[in-house]
Short mmCIF file of C-alpha atoms in Angstrom, two decimals:
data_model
loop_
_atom_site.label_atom_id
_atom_site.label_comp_id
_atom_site.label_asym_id
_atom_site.label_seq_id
_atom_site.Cartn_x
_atom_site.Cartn_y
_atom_site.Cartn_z
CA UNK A 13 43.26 45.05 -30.12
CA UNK A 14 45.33 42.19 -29.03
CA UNK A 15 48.52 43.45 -30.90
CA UNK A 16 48.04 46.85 -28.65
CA UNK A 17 47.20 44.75 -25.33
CA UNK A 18 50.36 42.86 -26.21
CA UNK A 19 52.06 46.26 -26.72
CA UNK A 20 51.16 47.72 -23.62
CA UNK A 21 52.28 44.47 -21.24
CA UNK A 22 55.46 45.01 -23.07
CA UNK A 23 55.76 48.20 -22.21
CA UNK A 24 54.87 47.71 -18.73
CA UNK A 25 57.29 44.57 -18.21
CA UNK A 26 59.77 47.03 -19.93
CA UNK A 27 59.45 49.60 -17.18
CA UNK A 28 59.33 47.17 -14.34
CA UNK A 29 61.85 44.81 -15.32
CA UNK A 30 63.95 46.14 -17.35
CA UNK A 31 66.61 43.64 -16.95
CA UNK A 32 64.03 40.63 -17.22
CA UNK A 33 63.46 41.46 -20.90
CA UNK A 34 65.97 40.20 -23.71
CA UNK A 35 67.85 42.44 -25.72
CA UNK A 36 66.63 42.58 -29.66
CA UNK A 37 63.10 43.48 -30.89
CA UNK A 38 62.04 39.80 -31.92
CA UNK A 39 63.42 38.48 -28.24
CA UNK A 40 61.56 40.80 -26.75
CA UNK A 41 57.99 40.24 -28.26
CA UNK A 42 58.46 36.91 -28.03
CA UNK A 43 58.99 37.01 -23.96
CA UNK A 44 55.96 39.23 -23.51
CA UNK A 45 53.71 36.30 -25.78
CA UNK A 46 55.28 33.88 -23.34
CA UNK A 47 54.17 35.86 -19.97
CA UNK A 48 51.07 37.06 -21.44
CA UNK A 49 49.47 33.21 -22.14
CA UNK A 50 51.08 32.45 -18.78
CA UNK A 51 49.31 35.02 -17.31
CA UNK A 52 46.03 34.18 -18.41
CA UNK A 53 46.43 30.39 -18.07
CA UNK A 54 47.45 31.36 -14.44
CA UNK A 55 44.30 34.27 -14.34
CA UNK A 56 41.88 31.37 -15.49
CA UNK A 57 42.86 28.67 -12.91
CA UNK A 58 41.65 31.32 -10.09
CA UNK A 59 38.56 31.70 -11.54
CA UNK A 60 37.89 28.29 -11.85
CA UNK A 61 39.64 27.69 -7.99
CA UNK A 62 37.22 30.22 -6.43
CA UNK A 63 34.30 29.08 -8.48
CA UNK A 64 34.83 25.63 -7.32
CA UNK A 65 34.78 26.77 -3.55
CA UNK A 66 31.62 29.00 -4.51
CA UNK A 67 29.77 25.78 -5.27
CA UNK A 68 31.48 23.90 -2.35
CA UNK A 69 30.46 26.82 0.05
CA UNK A 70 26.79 26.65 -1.47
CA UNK A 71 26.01 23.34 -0.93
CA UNK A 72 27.38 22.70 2.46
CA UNK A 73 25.35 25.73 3.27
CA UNK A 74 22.24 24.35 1.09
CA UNK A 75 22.50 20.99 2.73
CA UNK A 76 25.16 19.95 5.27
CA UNK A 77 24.44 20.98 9.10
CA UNK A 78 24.79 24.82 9.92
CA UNK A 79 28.20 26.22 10.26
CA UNK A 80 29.37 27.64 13.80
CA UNK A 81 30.83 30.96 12.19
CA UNK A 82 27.23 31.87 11.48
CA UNK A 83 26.55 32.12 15.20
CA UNK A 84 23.09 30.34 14.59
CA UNK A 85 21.35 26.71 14.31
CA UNK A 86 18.53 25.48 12.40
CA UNK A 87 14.97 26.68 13.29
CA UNK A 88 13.56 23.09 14.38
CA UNK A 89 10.78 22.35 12.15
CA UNK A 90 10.49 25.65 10.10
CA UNK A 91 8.33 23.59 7.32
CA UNK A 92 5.23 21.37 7.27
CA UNK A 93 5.00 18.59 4.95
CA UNK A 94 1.44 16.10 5.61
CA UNK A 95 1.15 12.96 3.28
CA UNK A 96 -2.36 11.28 3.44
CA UNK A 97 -2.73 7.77 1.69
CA UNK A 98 -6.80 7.94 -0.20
CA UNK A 99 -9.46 6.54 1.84
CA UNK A 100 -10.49 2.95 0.99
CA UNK A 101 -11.62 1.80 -2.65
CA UNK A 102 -13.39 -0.04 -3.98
CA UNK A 103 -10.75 -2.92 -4.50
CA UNK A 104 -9.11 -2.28 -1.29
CA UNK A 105 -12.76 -3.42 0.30
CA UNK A 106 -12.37 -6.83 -2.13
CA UNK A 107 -8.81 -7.25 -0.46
CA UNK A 108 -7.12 -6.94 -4.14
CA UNK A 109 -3.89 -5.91 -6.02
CA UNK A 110 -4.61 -2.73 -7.65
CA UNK A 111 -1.41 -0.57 -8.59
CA UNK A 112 -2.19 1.57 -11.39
CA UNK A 113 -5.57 -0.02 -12.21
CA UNK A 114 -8.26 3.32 -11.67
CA UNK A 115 -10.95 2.50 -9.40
CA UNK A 116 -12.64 4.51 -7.29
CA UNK A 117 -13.03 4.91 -3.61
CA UNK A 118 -15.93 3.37 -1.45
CA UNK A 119 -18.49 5.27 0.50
CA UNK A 120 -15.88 4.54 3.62
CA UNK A 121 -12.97 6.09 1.34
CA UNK A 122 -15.26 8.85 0.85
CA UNK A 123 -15.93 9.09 4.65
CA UNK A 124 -12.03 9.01 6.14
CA UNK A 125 -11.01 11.31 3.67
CA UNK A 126 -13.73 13.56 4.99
CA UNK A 127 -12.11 12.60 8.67
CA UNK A 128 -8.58 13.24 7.45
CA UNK A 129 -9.60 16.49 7.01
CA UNK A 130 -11.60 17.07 10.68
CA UNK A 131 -8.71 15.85 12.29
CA UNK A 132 -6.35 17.86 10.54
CA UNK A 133 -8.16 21.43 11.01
CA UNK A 134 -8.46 20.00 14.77
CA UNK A 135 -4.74 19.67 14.64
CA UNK A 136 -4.83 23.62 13.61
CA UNK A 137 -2.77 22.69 10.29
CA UNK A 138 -3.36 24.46 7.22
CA UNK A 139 -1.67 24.05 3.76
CA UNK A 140 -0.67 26.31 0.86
CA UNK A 141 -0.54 23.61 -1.96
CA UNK A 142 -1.02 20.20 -2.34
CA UNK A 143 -0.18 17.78 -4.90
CA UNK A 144 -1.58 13.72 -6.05
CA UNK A 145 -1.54 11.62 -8.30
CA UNK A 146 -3.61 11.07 -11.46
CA UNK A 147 -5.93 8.12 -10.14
CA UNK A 148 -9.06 8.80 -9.76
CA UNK A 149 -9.21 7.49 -5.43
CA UNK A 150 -6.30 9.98 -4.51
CA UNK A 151 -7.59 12.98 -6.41
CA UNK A 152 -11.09 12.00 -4.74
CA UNK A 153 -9.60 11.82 -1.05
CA UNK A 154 -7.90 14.99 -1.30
CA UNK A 155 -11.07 17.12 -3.09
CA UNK A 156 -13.10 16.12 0.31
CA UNK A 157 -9.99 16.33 2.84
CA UNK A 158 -9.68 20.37 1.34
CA UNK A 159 -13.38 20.52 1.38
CA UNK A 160 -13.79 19.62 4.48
CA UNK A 161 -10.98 22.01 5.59
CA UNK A 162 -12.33 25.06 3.69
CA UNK A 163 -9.28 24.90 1.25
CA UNK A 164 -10.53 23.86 -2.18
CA UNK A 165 -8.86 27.28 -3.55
CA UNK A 166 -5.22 26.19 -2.91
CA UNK A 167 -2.85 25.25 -6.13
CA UNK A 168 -2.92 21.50 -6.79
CA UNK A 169 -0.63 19.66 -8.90
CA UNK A 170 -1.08 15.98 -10.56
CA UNK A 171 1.66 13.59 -11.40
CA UNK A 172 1.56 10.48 -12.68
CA UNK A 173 5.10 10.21 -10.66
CA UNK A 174 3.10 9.78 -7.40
CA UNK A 175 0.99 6.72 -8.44
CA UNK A 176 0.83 3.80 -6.66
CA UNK A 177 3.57 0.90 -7.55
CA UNK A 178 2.98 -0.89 -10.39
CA UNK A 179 2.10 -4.53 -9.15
CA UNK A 180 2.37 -6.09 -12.58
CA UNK A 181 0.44 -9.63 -13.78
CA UNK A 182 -0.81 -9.41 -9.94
CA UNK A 183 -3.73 -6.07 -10.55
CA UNK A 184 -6.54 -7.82 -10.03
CA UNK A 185 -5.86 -11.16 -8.08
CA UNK A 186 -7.49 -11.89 -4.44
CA UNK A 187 -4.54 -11.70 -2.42
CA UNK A 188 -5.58 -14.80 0.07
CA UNK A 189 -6.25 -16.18 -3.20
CA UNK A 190 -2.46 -15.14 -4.08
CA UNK A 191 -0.91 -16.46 -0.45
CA UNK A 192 -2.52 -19.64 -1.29
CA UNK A 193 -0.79 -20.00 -5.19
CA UNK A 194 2.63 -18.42 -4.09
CA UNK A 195 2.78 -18.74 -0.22
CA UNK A 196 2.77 -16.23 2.49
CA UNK A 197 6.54 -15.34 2.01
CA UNK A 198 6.37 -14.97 -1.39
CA UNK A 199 3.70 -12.42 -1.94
CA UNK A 200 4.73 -10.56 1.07
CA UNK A 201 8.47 -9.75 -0.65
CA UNK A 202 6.49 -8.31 -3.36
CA UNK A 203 4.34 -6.25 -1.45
CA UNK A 204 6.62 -4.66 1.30
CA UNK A 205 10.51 -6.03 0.20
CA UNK A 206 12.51 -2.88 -1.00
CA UNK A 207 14.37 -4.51 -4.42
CA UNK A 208 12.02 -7.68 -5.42
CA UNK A 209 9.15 -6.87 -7.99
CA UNK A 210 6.29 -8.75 -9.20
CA UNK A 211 6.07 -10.69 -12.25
CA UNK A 212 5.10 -8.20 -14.90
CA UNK A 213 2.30 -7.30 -16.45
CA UNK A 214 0.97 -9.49 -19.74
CA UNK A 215 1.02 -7.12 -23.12
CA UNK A 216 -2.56 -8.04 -23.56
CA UNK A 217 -3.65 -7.43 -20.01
CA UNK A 218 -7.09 -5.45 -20.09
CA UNK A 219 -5.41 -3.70 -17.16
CA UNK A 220 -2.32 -2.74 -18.73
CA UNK A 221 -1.91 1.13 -18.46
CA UNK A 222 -0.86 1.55 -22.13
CA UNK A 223 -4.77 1.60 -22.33
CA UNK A 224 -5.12 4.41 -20.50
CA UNK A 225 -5.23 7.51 -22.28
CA UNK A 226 -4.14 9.43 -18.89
CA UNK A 227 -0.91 7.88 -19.93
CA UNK A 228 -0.73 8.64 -23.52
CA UNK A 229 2.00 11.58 -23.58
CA UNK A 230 4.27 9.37 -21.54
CA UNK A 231 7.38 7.67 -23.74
CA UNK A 232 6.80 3.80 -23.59
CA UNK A 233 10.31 3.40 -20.90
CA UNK A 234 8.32 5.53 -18.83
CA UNK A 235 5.19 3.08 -19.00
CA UNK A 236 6.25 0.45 -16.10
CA UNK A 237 5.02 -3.19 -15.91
CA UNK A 238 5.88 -3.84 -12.80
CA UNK A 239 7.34 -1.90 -10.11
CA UNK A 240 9.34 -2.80 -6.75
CA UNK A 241 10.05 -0.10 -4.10
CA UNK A 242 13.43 0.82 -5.54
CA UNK A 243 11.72 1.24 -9.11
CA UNK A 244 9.36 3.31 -7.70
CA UNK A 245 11.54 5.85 -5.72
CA UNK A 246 13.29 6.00 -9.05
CA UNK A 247 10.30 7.69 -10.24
CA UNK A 248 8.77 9.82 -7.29
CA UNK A 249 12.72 11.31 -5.97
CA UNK A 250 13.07 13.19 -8.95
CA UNK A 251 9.31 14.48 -8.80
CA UNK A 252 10.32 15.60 -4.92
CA UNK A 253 13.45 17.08 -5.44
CA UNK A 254 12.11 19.31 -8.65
CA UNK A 255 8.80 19.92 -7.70
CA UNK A 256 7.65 19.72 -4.02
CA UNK A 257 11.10 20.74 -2.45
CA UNK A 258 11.21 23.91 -3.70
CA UNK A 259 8.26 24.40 -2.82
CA UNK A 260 8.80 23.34 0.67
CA UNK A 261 12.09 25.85 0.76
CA UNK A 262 9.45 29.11 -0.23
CA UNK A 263 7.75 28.41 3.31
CA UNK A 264 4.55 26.69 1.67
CA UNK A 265 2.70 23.79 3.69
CA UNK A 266 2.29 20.95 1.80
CA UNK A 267 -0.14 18.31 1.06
CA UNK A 268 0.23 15.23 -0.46
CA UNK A 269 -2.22 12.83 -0.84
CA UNK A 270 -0.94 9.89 -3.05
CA UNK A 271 -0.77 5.67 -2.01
CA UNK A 272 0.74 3.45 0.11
CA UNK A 273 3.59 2.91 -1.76
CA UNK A 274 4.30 6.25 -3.45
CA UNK A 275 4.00 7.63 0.38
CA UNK A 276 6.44 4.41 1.65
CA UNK A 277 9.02 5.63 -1.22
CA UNK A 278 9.18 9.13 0.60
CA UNK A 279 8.89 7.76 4.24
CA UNK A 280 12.35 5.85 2.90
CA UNK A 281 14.25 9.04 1.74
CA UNK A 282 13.41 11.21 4.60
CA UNK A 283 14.07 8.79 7.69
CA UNK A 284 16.79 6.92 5.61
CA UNK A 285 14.88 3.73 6.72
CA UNK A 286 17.57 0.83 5.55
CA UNK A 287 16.05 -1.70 2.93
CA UNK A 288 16.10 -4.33 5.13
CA UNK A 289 13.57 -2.48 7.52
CA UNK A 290 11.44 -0.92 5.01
CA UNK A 291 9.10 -3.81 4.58
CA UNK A 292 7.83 -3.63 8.27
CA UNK A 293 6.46 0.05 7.64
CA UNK A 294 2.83 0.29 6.55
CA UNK A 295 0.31 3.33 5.89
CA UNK A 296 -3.04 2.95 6.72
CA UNK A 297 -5.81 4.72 4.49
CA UNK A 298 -6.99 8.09 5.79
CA UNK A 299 -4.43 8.60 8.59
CA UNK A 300 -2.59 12.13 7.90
CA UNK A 301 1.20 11.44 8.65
CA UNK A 302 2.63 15.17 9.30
CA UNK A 303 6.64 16.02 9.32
CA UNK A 304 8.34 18.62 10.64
CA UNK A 305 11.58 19.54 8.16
CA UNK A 306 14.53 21.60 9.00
CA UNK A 307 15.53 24.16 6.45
CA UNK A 308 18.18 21.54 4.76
CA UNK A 309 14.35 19.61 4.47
CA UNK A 310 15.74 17.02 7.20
CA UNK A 311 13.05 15.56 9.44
CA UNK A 312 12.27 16.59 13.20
CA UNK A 313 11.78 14.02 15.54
CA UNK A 314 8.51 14.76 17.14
CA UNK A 315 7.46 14.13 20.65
CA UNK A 316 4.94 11.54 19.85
CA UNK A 317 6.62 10.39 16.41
CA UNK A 318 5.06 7.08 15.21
CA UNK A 319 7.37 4.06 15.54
CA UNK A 320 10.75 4.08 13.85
CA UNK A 321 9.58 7.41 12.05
CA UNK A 322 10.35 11.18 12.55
CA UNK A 323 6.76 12.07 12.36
CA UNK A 324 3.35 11.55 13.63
CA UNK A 325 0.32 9.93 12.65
CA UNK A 326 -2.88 12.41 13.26
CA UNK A 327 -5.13 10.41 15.33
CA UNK A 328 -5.98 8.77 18.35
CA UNK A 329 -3.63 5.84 19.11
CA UNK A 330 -5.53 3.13 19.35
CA UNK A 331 -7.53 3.77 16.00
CA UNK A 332 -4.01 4.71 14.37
CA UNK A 333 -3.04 1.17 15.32
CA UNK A 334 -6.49 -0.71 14.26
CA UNK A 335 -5.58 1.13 11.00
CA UNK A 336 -2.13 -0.20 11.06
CA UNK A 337 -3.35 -3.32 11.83
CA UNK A 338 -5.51 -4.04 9.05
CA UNK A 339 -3.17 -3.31 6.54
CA UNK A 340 -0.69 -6.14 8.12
CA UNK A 341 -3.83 -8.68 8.13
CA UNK A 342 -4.38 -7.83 3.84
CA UNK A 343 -2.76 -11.79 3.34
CA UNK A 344 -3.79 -13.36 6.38
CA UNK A 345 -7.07 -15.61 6.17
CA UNK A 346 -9.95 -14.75 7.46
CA UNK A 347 -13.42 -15.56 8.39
CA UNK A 348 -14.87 -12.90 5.92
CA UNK A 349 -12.23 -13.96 3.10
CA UNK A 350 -13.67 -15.93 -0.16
CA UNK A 351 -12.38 -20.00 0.27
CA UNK A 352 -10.26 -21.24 -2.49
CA UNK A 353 -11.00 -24.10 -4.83
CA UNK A 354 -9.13 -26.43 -2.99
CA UNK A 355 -10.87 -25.38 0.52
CA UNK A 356 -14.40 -25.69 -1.28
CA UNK A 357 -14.54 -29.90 -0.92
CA UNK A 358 -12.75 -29.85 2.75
CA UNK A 359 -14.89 -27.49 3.61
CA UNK A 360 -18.12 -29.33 2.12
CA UNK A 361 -17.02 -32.54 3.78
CA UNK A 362 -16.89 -31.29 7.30
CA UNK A 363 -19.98 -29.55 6.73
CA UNK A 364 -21.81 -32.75 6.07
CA UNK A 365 -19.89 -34.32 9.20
CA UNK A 366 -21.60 -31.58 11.24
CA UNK A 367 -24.86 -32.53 9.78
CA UNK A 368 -24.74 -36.04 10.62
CA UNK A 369 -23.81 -36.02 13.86
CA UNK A 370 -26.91 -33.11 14.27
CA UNK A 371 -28.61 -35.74 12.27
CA UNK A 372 -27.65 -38.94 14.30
CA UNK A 373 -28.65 -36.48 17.69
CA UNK A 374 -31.55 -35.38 16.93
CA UNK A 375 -32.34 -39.50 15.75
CA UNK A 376 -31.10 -40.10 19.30
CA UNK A 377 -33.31 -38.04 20.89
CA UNK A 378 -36.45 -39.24 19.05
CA UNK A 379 -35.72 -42.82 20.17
CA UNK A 380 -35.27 -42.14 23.66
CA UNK A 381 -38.51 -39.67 23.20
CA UNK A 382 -40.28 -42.72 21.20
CA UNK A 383 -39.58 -45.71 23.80
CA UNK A 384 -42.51 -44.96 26.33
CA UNK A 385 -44.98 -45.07 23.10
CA UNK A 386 -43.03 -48.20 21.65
CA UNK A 387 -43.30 -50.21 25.03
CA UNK A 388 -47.31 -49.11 25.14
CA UNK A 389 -47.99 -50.06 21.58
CA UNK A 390 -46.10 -53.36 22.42
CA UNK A 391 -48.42 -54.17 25.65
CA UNK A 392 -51.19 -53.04 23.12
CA UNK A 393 -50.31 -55.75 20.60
CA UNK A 394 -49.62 -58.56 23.50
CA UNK A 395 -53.16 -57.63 24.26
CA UNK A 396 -54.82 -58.20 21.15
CA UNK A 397 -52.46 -61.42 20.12
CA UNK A 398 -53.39 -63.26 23.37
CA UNK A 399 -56.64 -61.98 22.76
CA UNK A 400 -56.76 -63.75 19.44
CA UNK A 401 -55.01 -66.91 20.74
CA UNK A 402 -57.87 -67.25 23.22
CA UNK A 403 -60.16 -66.90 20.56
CA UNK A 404 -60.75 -70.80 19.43
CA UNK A 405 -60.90 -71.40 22.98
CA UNK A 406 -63.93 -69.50 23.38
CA UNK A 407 -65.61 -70.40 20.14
CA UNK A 408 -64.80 -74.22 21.14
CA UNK A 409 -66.88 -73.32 24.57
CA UNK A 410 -69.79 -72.34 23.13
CA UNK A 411 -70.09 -75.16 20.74
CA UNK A 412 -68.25 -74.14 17.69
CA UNK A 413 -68.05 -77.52 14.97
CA UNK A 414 -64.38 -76.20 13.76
CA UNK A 415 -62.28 -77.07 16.40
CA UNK A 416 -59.08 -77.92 16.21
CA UNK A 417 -58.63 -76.39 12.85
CA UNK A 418 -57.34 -78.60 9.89
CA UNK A 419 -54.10 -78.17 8.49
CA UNK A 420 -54.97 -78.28 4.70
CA UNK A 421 -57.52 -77.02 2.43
CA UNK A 422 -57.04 -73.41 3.60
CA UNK A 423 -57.53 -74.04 7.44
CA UNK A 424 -61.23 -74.48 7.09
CA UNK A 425 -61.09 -77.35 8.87
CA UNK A 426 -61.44 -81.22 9.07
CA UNK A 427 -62.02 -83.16 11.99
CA UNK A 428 -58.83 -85.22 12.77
#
């Protein structure tokens, strides 16, 4: 076949151009080999040219702003995306560090995730899939919030990709406890800082997630021991971009109820929040934060977007902001929070301070309360002394033999 192809462009180049071709039979096939790689070298680079500007074309359609020779813009907020952090657990209520550790949510958790939902059928929202994580206080939350929204029948997907940071050797520790060991800085870099994690977890550690049979099929690089926010949105990006975007792009409303930081990580992507701001964002348990996306899946800015954020919390303001608030306040001392060690004696000391100077009061007040009865009891005594004094007076009056009395043999007396 290609000694025929060859045949025929010689042919053709023969009829064209008739003075192009060299005179001679061996000339002459070799000028049509010549032309005929050319031409294909050539016929290739086209292809690849106008494939290249295919792919150009695709993606600036796919993801850059919408071209004017279209004659339209985006539809403003064509897709609904709601992430919901789980309602409080268990360790969240003993103000501890619990990353990947498993343990379930409180009776409170149990109760804002059941709010979460109220307020979002209030809202009129409605969702066509959701997805979580594989911890046990997320895929609680989100059972109730769908419960309580009549939407237990909608597709749910788990991934161990939307899991709460790793915090390392730190699952587990108080975190007043921590602020007092490591300082206030210190533990807040590795709780809200974008690039710093904590110090990572021991190999024995009885919290250690290798342990975890949940975890089993994952390849031991994929098994973190400690996580900061970068490290995480290494994980959870891919999981977005393969999973819930597309998603997203078939028109579905979306779901996803995951943890503070797995929810931060997203926050990041989709308001480009710079690292150096990141740390002063915070997501309170059972608060639904709901986007609006574009159809390149940018964020709308909504009319009563939260601060520094393209969407809105679901709530009342003020409770939004308690909420907020008491996630700040997780490493500040309070009156409720367990006293180190070291605050044990101080504390002690000035507690038996207090009770002495109660003490020396209520001493005070029994002396002043005592002096009428002291001053009577003295008269009383005065009484009965001079009374005795007078005594030998008397006794001498009536004829008594032992006046004066003697000074020796026991004072019974000899007449001087």
């Amino acid at each position: 076949p290609g000694v025929w192809v060859r045949f025929q462009i010689f042919q053709s180049a023969a009829m064209a151009f008739p003075a192009a071709i060299p005179a001679g039979p061996a000339a002459a096939v070799g000028e049509v080999r010549r032309r005929s790689v050319a031409f294909r070298r050539s016929a290739w680079r086209r292809v690849a040219a106008l494939a290249s500007v295919g792919v150009a074309v695709a993606a600036y359609l796919r993801c850059g702003p919408e071209p004017a020779f279209f004659g339209k813009k985006h539809d403003e907020g064509v897709y609904t995306l709601v992430m919901l952090r789980h309602g409080e657990s268990t360790w969240n209520l003993e103000n501890r560090f619990t990353g990947w550790v498993d343990v379930d949510v409180t009776p409170k958790g149990l109760e804002e995730a059941s709010s979460a939902g109220k307020l979002m059928s209030k809202a009129n929202l409605t969702f066509d899939m959701a997805f979580t994580s594989y911890q046990k206080r997320a895929l609680k939350t989100l059972g109730v919030t769908l419960e309580e929204m009549d939407l237990l029948w909608i597709p749910v997907e788990k991934s161990w990709r939307l899991n709460e940071r790793m915090y390392g050797d730190l699952q587990g520790l108080n975190k007043i406890e921590t602020v007092e060991r490591y300082g206030e800085e210190q533990v807040n870099e590795w709780r809200r800082s974008y690039g710093i994690a904590p110090p990572p977890i021991a190999p024995d550690s009885e919290y250690h997630p290798k342990l975890d049979p949940k975890y089993a099929s994952l390849r031991e690089h994929e098994v973190p021991v400690a996580e900061s926010l970068a490290a995480t949105m290494k994980r959870v990006l891919p999981y977005w971009r393969k999973s819930i975007a597309p998603e997203l792009k078939r028109g579905k409303k979306i779901l996803i109820t995951a943890h503070g930081n797995s929810i931060r990580a997203l926050v990041k992507y989709l308001d480009n929040v710079p690292e150096d701001k990141i740390a002063e964002y915070n997501i309170p348990t059972g608060v639904p934060l709901m986007y609006k996306l574009n159809r390149a899946l940018k964020p709308v800015v909504l009319p009563d977007h939260a601060e520094g954020l393209s969407g809105t919390f679901i709530g009342d303001p003020e409770w939004v902001d308690s909420k907020l608030k008491k996630v700040r306040d997780q490493v500040k001392p309070s009156d409720s929070a367990p006293k180190s060690k070291k605050e044990e004696p101080v504390e002690a000391e000035k507690e038996k301070e207090v009770e002495e100077v109660k003490t020396s009061e209520v001493d005070g007040e029994k002396e002043k309360s005592a002096e009428p009865i002291a001053e009577k009891v003295k008269e009383e005594v005065k009484e009965k002394v001079d009374d005795e004094a007078c005594r030998p007076l008397r006794l001498w009056a009536i004829g008594s033999r032992s006046w004066p009395p003697t000074q020796d043999n026991g004072g019974k007396g000899h007449r001087s």
